[in-house]
Short mmCIF file of C-alpha atoms in Angstrom, two decimals:
data_model
loop_
_atom_site.label_atom_id
_atom_site.label_comp_id
_atom_site.label_asym_id
_atom_site.label_seq_id
_atom_site.Cartn_x
_atom_site.Cartn_y
_atom_site.Cartn_z
CA MET M 619 -16.84 11.95 23.14
CA PRO M 620 -14.70 10.67 26.06
CA GLN M 621 -12.83 13.40 27.94
CA ALA M 622 -9.04 13.42 28.24
CA SER M 623 -7.75 12.42 31.66
CA GLU M 624 -4.75 10.91 33.41
CA GLY M 625 -4.09 7.42 32.10
CA LEU M 626 -6.11 8.06 28.96
CA VAL M 627 -4.53 5.33 26.83
CA ASN M 628 -4.56 2.67 29.51
CA ARG M 629 -8.18 3.46 30.31
CA ILE M 630 -9.22 3.07 26.69
CA ALA M 631 -7.13 -0.08 26.26
CA GLU M 632 -8.60 -1.65 29.39
CA THR M 633 -12.21 -0.82 28.56
CA SER M 634 -11.83 -2.13 25.01
CA CYS M 635 -10.68 -5.55 26.33
CA GLY M 636 -8.73 -6.10 23.15
CA GLU M 637 -11.60 -5.09 20.86
CA PRO M 638 -11.02 -2.38 18.23
CA ILE M 639 -11.52 1.10 19.60
CA THR M 640 -14.42 3.36 18.64
CA ARG M 641 -14.18 6.44 16.45
CA PRO M 642 -14.53 8.89 19.41
CA GLU M 643 -11.79 6.99 21.25
CA ALA M 644 -9.54 7.16 18.18
CA TYR M 645 -10.12 10.92 17.86
CA LEU M 646 -9.19 11.33 21.49
CA LEU M 647 -6.03 9.23 21.25
CA ILE M 648 -4.66 10.92 18.17
CA GLU M 649 -5.55 14.48 19.18
CA GLU M 650 -5.36 14.61 22.95
CA ALA M 651 -2.78 12.07 24.11
CA ARG M 652 0.25 13.78 25.62
CA GLU M 653 3.70 12.84 24.36
CA GLU M 654 4.28 10.39 27.18
CA GLU M 655 0.90 8.81 26.48
CA ILE M 656 1.87 8.11 22.87
CA GLY M 657 4.23 5.53 24.32
CA ASP M 658 1.26 4.01 26.13
CA SER M 659 -0.65 3.87 22.81
CA MET M 660 2.29 2.14 21.18
CA ARG M 661 2.53 -0.45 23.93
CA ALA M 662 -1.22 -1.12 23.79
CA ALA M 663 -1.02 -1.48 20.00
CA SER M 664 1.96 -3.83 20.27
CA ARG M 665 0.19 -6.04 22.79
CA LEU M 666 -2.81 -6.23 20.47
CA ARG M 667 -0.56 -7.13 17.54
CA ASP M 668 1.36 -9.74 19.51
CA ARG M 669 -1.79 -11.57 20.59
CA SER M 670 -2.70 -12.19 16.94
CA LYS M 671 0.61 -12.18 15.07
CA GLY M 672 3.03 -13.48 17.68
CA ASN M 673 6.60 -12.48 16.89
CA THR M 674 6.32 -12.77 13.10
CA VAL M 675 7.00 -9.77 10.86
CA THR M 676 6.69 -10.18 7.11
CA PHE M 677 8.02 -8.72 3.87
CA SER M 678 7.77 -9.45 0.15
CA LYS M 679 10.83 -9.76 -2.09
CA LYS M 680 9.87 -7.86 -5.24
CA VAL M 681 10.81 -6.01 -8.37
CA PHE M 682 9.28 -2.61 -9.06
CA ILE M 683 7.93 -2.30 -12.60
CA PRO M 684 6.95 1.30 -13.50
CA LEU M 685 4.93 0.39 -16.58
CA THR M 686 4.45 4.07 -17.42
CA ASN M 687 5.17 7.20 -15.45
CA ILE M 688 2.95 9.36 -17.66
CA CYS M 689 -0.12 10.42 -15.68
CA ARG M 690 -3.00 12.85 -16.07
CA ASP M 691 -2.97 13.70 -12.34
CA ARG M 692 -0.64 16.28 -10.80
CA CYS M 693 -0.42 15.59 -7.08
CA GLY M 694 1.44 18.18 -5.06
CA TYR M 695 3.85 15.62 -3.57
CA CYS M 696 4.66 13.42 -6.59
CA THR M 697 7.92 13.13 -8.53
CA PHE M 698 6.94 9.90 -10.30
CA ARG M 699 4.49 11.34 -12.84
CA LYS M 700 5.59 12.96 -16.09
CA ASP M 701 4.05 14.64 -19.12
CA PRO M 702 4.97 12.93 -22.39
CA ALA M 703 7.47 15.63 -23.40
CA GLU M 704 9.24 15.79 -20.04
CA PRO M 705 12.72 14.31 -19.60
CA GLY M 706 12.42 10.84 -18.11
CA ALA M 707 8.90 10.18 -19.39
CA HIS M 708 8.75 6.54 -20.38
CA THR M 709 6.39 3.67 -21.11
CA MET M 710 8.13 0.32 -20.77
CA THR M 711 8.14 -2.04 -23.72
CA PRO M 712 7.10 -5.68 -23.27
CA ASP M 713 10.74 -6.76 -23.61
CA GLU M 714 11.78 -4.33 -20.86
CA VAL M 715 9.05 -5.62 -18.52
CA ILE M 716 9.95 -9.27 -19.06
CA ALA M 717 13.67 -8.56 -18.68
CA VAL M 718 13.13 -6.93 -15.26
CA ALA M 719 10.86 -9.75 -14.10
CA GLU M 720 13.31 -12.44 -15.22
CA ALA M 721 16.23 -10.66 -13.55
CA GLY M 722 14.22 -10.45 -10.34
CA GLY M 723 13.42 -14.13 -10.54
CA ARG M 724 17.12 -14.95 -10.72
CA LEU M 725 17.59 -13.02 -7.46
CA GLY M 726 14.80 -14.92 -5.71
CA CYS M 727 12.10 -12.26 -6.05
CA LYS M 728 8.51 -13.48 -6.09
CA GLU M 729 6.47 -10.29 -6.61
CA ALA M 730 6.23 -8.01 -9.63
CA LEU M 731 4.83 -4.70 -8.39
CA PHE M 732 3.26 -2.81 -11.30
CA SER M 733 2.89 0.92 -10.69
CA LEU M 734 1.74 3.35 -13.36
CA GLY M 735 0.21 6.71 -14.06
CA ASP M 736 -3.56 7.02 -13.90
CA LYS M 737 -5.32 6.98 -17.30
CA PRO M 738 -2.69 8.99 -19.22
CA GLU M 739 -4.44 8.28 -22.53
CA ALA M 740 -7.36 10.43 -21.34
CA ALA M 741 -5.12 13.50 -21.34
CA PHE M 742 -2.37 12.92 -23.90
CA PRO M 743 -2.76 12.00 -27.58
CA GLU M 744 0.88 10.88 -27.61
CA VAL M 745 -0.04 8.13 -25.15
CA ARG M 746 -2.95 7.01 -27.28
CA ASP M 747 -0.58 6.74 -30.26
CA GLU M 748 1.93 4.74 -28.23
CA LEU M 749 -0.77 2.39 -26.96
CA ARG M 750 -1.98 1.76 -30.52
CA LYS M 751 1.55 0.76 -31.49
CA LEU M 752 1.50 -1.70 -28.59
CA GLY M 753 -1.84 -3.08 -29.75
CA HIS M 754 -4.04 -1.50 -27.07
CA GLN M 755 -6.54 1.30 -26.60
CA THR M 756 -6.07 1.78 -22.86
CA THR M 757 -3.23 1.66 -20.36
CA LEU M 758 -5.20 -0.85 -18.30
CA GLY M 759 -5.47 -3.11 -21.36
CA TYR M 760 -1.69 -2.98 -21.78
CA LEU M 761 -1.26 -3.65 -18.05
CA LYS M 762 -3.45 -6.73 -18.33
CA GLU M 763 -1.29 -8.11 -21.16
CA MET M 764 1.92 -7.55 -19.20
CA CYS M 765 0.52 -9.08 -16.02
CA ARG M 766 -0.50 -12.14 -18.03
CA ARG M 767 2.93 -12.45 -19.61
CA VAL M 768 4.80 -11.98 -16.33
CA LEU M 769 2.61 -14.59 -14.65
CA LEU M 770 2.95 -17.15 -17.43
CA GLU M 771 6.52 -16.48 -18.61
CA THR M 772 8.46 -15.59 -15.45
CA PRO M 773 8.71 -16.87 -11.85
CA LEU M 774 6.92 -13.81 -10.41
CA LEU M 775 3.43 -13.04 -9.16
CA PRO M 776 2.00 -9.69 -10.34
CA HIS M 777 0.53 -7.17 -7.92
CA SER M 778 -0.95 -4.13 -9.69
CA ASN M 779 -1.44 -0.57 -8.43
CA PRO M 780 -2.91 1.12 -11.51
CA GLY M 781 -5.04 3.79 -9.85
CA GLN M 782 -8.79 4.20 -10.06
CA MET M 783 -10.59 1.21 -11.61
CA ARG M 784 -14.09 0.09 -12.49
CA ARG M 785 -15.49 -3.34 -11.62
CA LYS M 786 -14.85 -4.48 -15.20
CA ASP M 787 -11.19 -3.44 -14.97
CA LEU M 788 -10.74 -5.29 -11.69
CA GLU M 789 -12.34 -8.47 -12.98
CA GLU M 790 -10.18 -8.44 -16.13
CA LEU M 791 -6.98 -8.03 -14.11
CA ARG M 792 -7.93 -10.50 -11.35
CA PRO M 793 -6.91 -13.76 -13.13
CA PHE M 794 -3.37 -12.46 -13.63
CA ASN M 795 -2.75 -10.81 -10.26
CA ALA M 796 -2.19 -12.42 -6.89
CA SER M 797 -3.48 -9.23 -5.28
CA MET M 798 -4.07 -5.60 -6.17
CA GLY M 799 -3.95 -2.23 -4.47
CA LEU M 800 -4.93 1.40 -4.38
CA MET M 801 -3.94 3.88 -1.68
CA LEU M 802 -6.96 5.74 -0.34
CA GLU M 803 -4.53 8.41 0.93
CA CYS M 804 -7.21 10.59 2.56
CA VAL M 805 -10.99 10.42 2.73
CA SER M 806 -11.43 14.20 2.82
CA ASP M 807 -12.33 15.96 -0.42
CA ARG M 808 -11.00 19.16 1.16
CA LEU M 809 -7.61 18.30 -0.39
CA MET M 810 -9.23 18.67 -3.84
CA ALA M 811 -9.83 22.39 -3.23
CA PRO M 812 -7.58 25.12 -4.69
CA GLY M 813 -4.21 24.96 -3.03
CA GLY M 814 -4.79 21.39 -1.82
CA SER M 815 -2.42 18.53 -2.56
CA HIS M 816 -5.01 16.91 -4.87
CA GLU M 817 -6.26 20.10 -6.56
CA LEU M 818 -5.00 18.95 -9.98
CA ALA M 819 -5.61 15.22 -9.48
CA PRO M 820 -9.14 14.26 -10.57
CA ASP M 821 -8.50 10.57 -9.93
CA LYS M 822 -7.70 11.26 -6.26
CA HIS M 823 -11.28 12.16 -5.36
CA PRO M 824 -11.95 10.02 -2.27
CA ARG M 825 -15.40 8.97 -3.47
CA LEU M 826 -13.87 7.41 -6.61
CA ARG M 827 -11.09 5.68 -4.70
CA LEU M 828 -13.48 4.29 -2.10
CA ARG M 829 -15.62 2.97 -4.94
CA THR M 830 -12.63 1.13 -6.42
CA ILE M 831 -11.78 -0.41 -3.05
CA GLU M 832 -15.41 -1.47 -2.60
CA GLU M 833 -15.61 -2.99 -6.08
CA ALA M 834 -12.46 -4.97 -5.32
CA GLY M 835 -14.25 -6.35 -2.28
CA ARG M 836 -17.26 -7.34 -4.35
CA ALA M 837 -14.93 -9.03 -6.83
CA GLY M 838 -13.13 -10.98 -4.09
CA ILE M 839 -9.68 -9.48 -4.68
CA PRO M 840 -7.12 -9.40 -1.84
CA PHE M 841 -6.48 -5.69 -1.62
CA THR M 842 -3.83 -3.37 -0.25
CA THR M 843 -4.70 0.21 0.68
CA GLY M 844 -3.72 2.81 3.23
CA ILE M 845 -3.26 6.47 4.06
CA LEU M 846 -0.61 9.04 3.23
CA ILE M 847 0.04 11.32 6.18
CA GLY M 848 1.43 14.84 6.07
CA ILE M 849 -0.26 16.00 2.83
CA GLY M 850 -2.46 18.64 4.45
CA GLU M 851 -4.96 16.41 6.23
CA THR M 852 -6.05 16.91 9.83
CA LEU M 853 -5.64 14.30 12.55
CA VAL M 854 -9.41 13.77 12.55
CA GLU M 855 -9.31 13.15 8.78
CA ARG M 856 -6.64 10.50 9.30
CA VAL M 857 -8.95 8.69 11.68
CA ASP M 858 -11.91 9.08 9.31
CA SER M 859 -9.81 7.61 6.49
CA LEU M 860 -8.87 4.59 8.58
CA PHE M 861 -12.49 4.00 9.57
CA ALA M 862 -13.58 4.24 5.93
CA ILE M 863 -11.15 1.41 5.15
CA ARG M 864 -12.27 -0.57 8.19
CA ASP M 865 -15.92 -0.21 7.22
CA LEU M 866 -15.25 -1.67 3.76
CA HIS M 867 -13.20 -4.51 5.21
CA GLN M 868 -15.97 -5.37 7.64
CA ARG M 869 -18.38 -5.62 4.70
CA TYR M 870 -16.20 -7.61 2.29
CA GLY M 871 -13.26 -9.03 4.26
CA HIS M 872 -10.80 -8.31 1.44
CA ILE M 873 -8.32 -5.79 2.85
CA GLN M 874 -5.09 -7.71 3.26
CA GLU M 875 -2.92 -4.81 4.35
CA VAL M 876 -3.15 -1.20 5.53
CA ILE M 877 -0.14 1.02 4.82
CA ILE M 878 0.65 4.08 6.91
CA GLN M 879 2.94 6.03 4.58
CA ASN M 880 4.66 9.23 5.59
CA PHE M 881 5.05 12.15 3.18
CA ARG M 882 8.66 12.91 2.29
CA VAL M 883 9.80 16.28 0.99
CA LYS M 884 11.48 16.45 -2.44
CA SER M 885 13.09 19.55 -3.90
CA THR M 886 11.15 19.43 -7.18
CA ILE M 887 7.58 19.04 -5.91
CA PRO M 888 5.02 21.83 -5.38
CA MET M 889 4.87 20.82 -1.70
CA ARG M 890 8.62 21.19 -1.18
CA ASP M 891 8.04 23.65 1.70
CA GLN M 892 5.60 21.34 3.51
CA ALA M 893 6.85 19.93 6.82
CA GLU M 894 7.30 16.16 6.99
CA PRO M 895 5.51 14.20 9.70
CA SER M 896 7.80 13.56 12.65
CA LEU M 897 8.70 10.03 13.68
CA LEU M 898 6.51 10.43 16.76
CA ASP M 899 3.61 11.59 14.59
CA LEU M 900 4.05 8.55 12.36
CA ALA M 901 4.23 6.24 15.37
CA ARG M 902 1.08 7.59 17.01
CA THR M 903 -0.81 7.20 13.73
CA VAL M 904 0.40 3.61 13.38
CA ALA M 905 -0.60 2.84 16.97
CA VAL M 906 -4.07 4.33 16.54
CA ALA M 907 -4.48 2.40 13.27
CA ARG M 908 -3.63 -0.85 15.06
CA LEU M 909 -6.12 -0.07 17.82
CA ILE M 910 -8.78 0.72 15.20
CA PHE M 911 -8.27 -2.43 13.15
CA GLY M 912 -7.42 -4.86 15.94
CA GLY M 913 -4.74 -7.51 16.03
CA GLU M 914 -5.59 -9.42 12.85
CA MET M 915 -5.01 -6.71 10.24
CA ASN M 916 -1.60 -6.47 8.57
CA ILE M 917 -0.24 -2.97 9.08
CA GLN M 918 2.83 -1.74 7.22
CA VAL M 919 5.19 1.21 7.23
CA PRO M 920 7.61 1.46 4.28
CA PRO M 921 11.06 0.94 5.84
CA ASN M 922 12.94 3.01 3.26
CA LEU M 923 10.98 6.12 4.28
CA SER M 924 12.05 5.81 7.93
CA PRO M 925 15.61 4.43 7.75
CA GLY M 926 17.13 3.44 11.06
CA ASP M 927 13.88 3.66 13.01
CA TYR M 928 12.84 0.04 12.60
CA PRO M 929 12.63 -0.97 16.30
CA PHE M 930 10.61 2.15 17.13
CA LEU M 931 8.09 1.43 14.37
CA LEU M 932 7.80 -2.21 15.41
CA GLY M 933 7.03 -0.87 18.86
CA ALA M 934 4.11 1.09 17.39
CA GLY M 935 2.32 -2.08 16.27
CA ILE M 936 3.25 -2.83 12.65
CA ASN M 937 3.78 -6.41 11.48
CA ASP M 938 4.96 -5.94 7.89
CA TRP M 939 7.73 -4.11 6.02
CA GLY M 940 6.09 -4.28 2.59
CA GLY M 941 7.87 -5.06 -0.64
CA ILE M 942 11.66 -4.77 -0.73
CA SER M 943 13.73 -5.12 -3.88
CA PRO M 944 17.30 -6.33 -4.30
CA LEU M 945 17.18 -5.15 -7.92
CA THR M 946 15.01 -2.09 -8.60
CA ILE M 947 14.71 1.27 -6.87
CA ASP M 948 11.55 2.67 -5.31
CA HIS M 949 10.42 4.66 -8.34
CA ILE M 950 7.89 6.60 -6.24
CA ASN M 951 10.58 7.67 -3.75
CA PRO M 952 13.81 7.26 -5.75
CA GLU M 953 15.87 9.12 -3.17
CA ALA M 954 15.03 6.50 -0.52
CA PRO M 955 16.95 3.22 -1.01
CA TRP M 956 15.52 -0.07 0.14
CA PRO M 957 17.16 -1.59 3.20
CA HIS M 958 19.30 -4.63 2.60
CA ILE M 959 17.11 -7.62 3.49
CA GLU M 960 19.68 -9.22 5.79
CA ARG M 961 20.21 -5.90 7.57
CA LEU M 962 16.45 -5.58 8.03
CA ARG M 963 16.35 -9.16 9.30
CA GLU M 964 19.01 -8.34 11.90
CA LYS M 965 17.21 -5.20 13.07
CA THR M 966 13.89 -7.04 13.22
CA ALA M 967 15.45 -9.86 15.22
CA GLY M 968 17.09 -7.33 17.53
CA ALA M 969 13.63 -6.05 18.39
CA GLY M 970 12.48 -9.59 19.24
CA PHE M 971 10.78 -10.59 15.97
CA VAL M 972 11.31 -13.14 13.24
CA LEU M 973 11.30 -11.86 9.66
CA ARG M 974 9.42 -14.15 7.25
CA GLU M 975 8.98 -13.79 3.53
CA ARG M 976 5.45 -13.68 2.17
CA LEU M 977 4.06 -13.50 -1.34
CA ALA M 978 2.28 -10.54 -2.91
CA VAL M 979 -0.84 -12.11 -1.40
CA TYR M 980 -0.80 -12.44 2.38
CA PRO M 981 -0.89 -15.86 4.10
CA GLU M 982 -4.45 -15.23 5.32
CA PHE M 983 -5.64 -15.12 1.70
CA ALA M 984 -3.16 -17.36 -0.11
CA ARG M 985 -5.02 -20.64 0.51
CA ARG M 986 -8.55 -19.28 0.10
CA ASP M 987 -9.86 -20.08 -3.36
CA GLU M 988 -12.61 -17.46 -3.16
CA PHE M 989 -9.92 -14.76 -3.24
CA SER M 990 -8.21 -15.86 -6.45
CA SER M 991 -8.89 -17.28 -9.88
CA GLU M 992 -6.93 -19.18 -12.49
CA PRO M 993 -4.21 -18.94 -13.60
CA ALA M 994 -3.02 -16.85 -10.62
CA ARG M 995 -4.48 -19.37 -8.12
CA GLU M 996 -2.38 -22.23 -9.45
CA ARG M 997 0.80 -20.16 -9.25
CA VAL M 998 0.06 -18.96 -5.72
CA ASN M 999 -0.57 -22.52 -4.55
CA SER M 1000 2.75 -23.64 -6.01
CA MET M 1001 4.68 -20.80 -4.38
CA CYS M 1002 3.33 -20.83 -0.82
CA ASP M 1003 3.94 -23.27 2.00
CA GLU M 1004 1.29 -24.88 4.21
CA GLU M 1005 0.97 -21.71 6.30
CA GLY M 1006 0.61 -19.47 3.25
CA TYR M 1007 4.09 -17.92 3.43
CA ALA M 1008 6.55 -17.91 0.52
CA ARG M 1009 8.41 -21.14 -0.10
CA THR M 1010 12.10 -20.34 0.30
CA GLN M 1011 15.24 -22.29 -0.45
#
């Protein structure tokens, strides 16, 4: 492994000549760089981003559809999931889903983000009864129906984040989704051990999540993934998680976006005494991620989880703000409101960038037929311009 020395970041940046850094270099940057050298990492990451992305920063105008918040997993940081008998537990009806999508369409939204608990029917007989009333045996079957209806009956493009999936599940959802996603979160199974943040979350085993991401690549699905920092992982494990994603992307070319999401404390979670990652910690992780993936990858930080720090995060090398809703809250982080789009546009412009709206599928994938199928392909083609960005009026 390279040894730390004066000018560490500049030395690595110069020797890489713009190529993605190696794993030993990434370990060194994230573990050994002094505070002043984190700024050097950020500048190197920004230069790499600028060479590929120019001054364009993107976002997607969306509605958040929490199809069901009932989940068999119990992650130590989650307030979204419920047991069936808990206050607030809810599975949306078809009419509720369509009403939200139509309302979003009237506000100019183009993405319907479906988030839901992971396989709740496997743990709760009440969910199995509810699904039977809806005409389905599985939550994924119900999701497929609602994605189809939203695609065909409303102006929006579905993007589904339903948790762990098999190849068959992915292929059945593909015709009705512009893209799909699953957060890797962390590649280390150490977090599954007693006391870990994933101790009671069988679907968060990294081997299973990596398999889903790989199957999405084999199926040719534009895919969003990323890491969640501050949940008990080490800095080395962050790097290993990013390289696991990069390895899959190098094999299949399907990762459209990597999210670096920071853990936020909530008073009702088991991890309520866990320290949040600092802004500097978030920035150094973003910068190292950019240097690992190179200039072409789309790298996002959710803006509602770091309010007011937009220029600093742009300086770390991101080029996307993710989905932002003028209608629905962030049901995963309900305490964190979305920024107003025009306010975000002003802050982005103040940092020297132009904010452009994209679809749920990124421009790099929007015009590539091998990464979509009918009827989603026809809708994507009608909604994107010649560069693959969202048509706006």
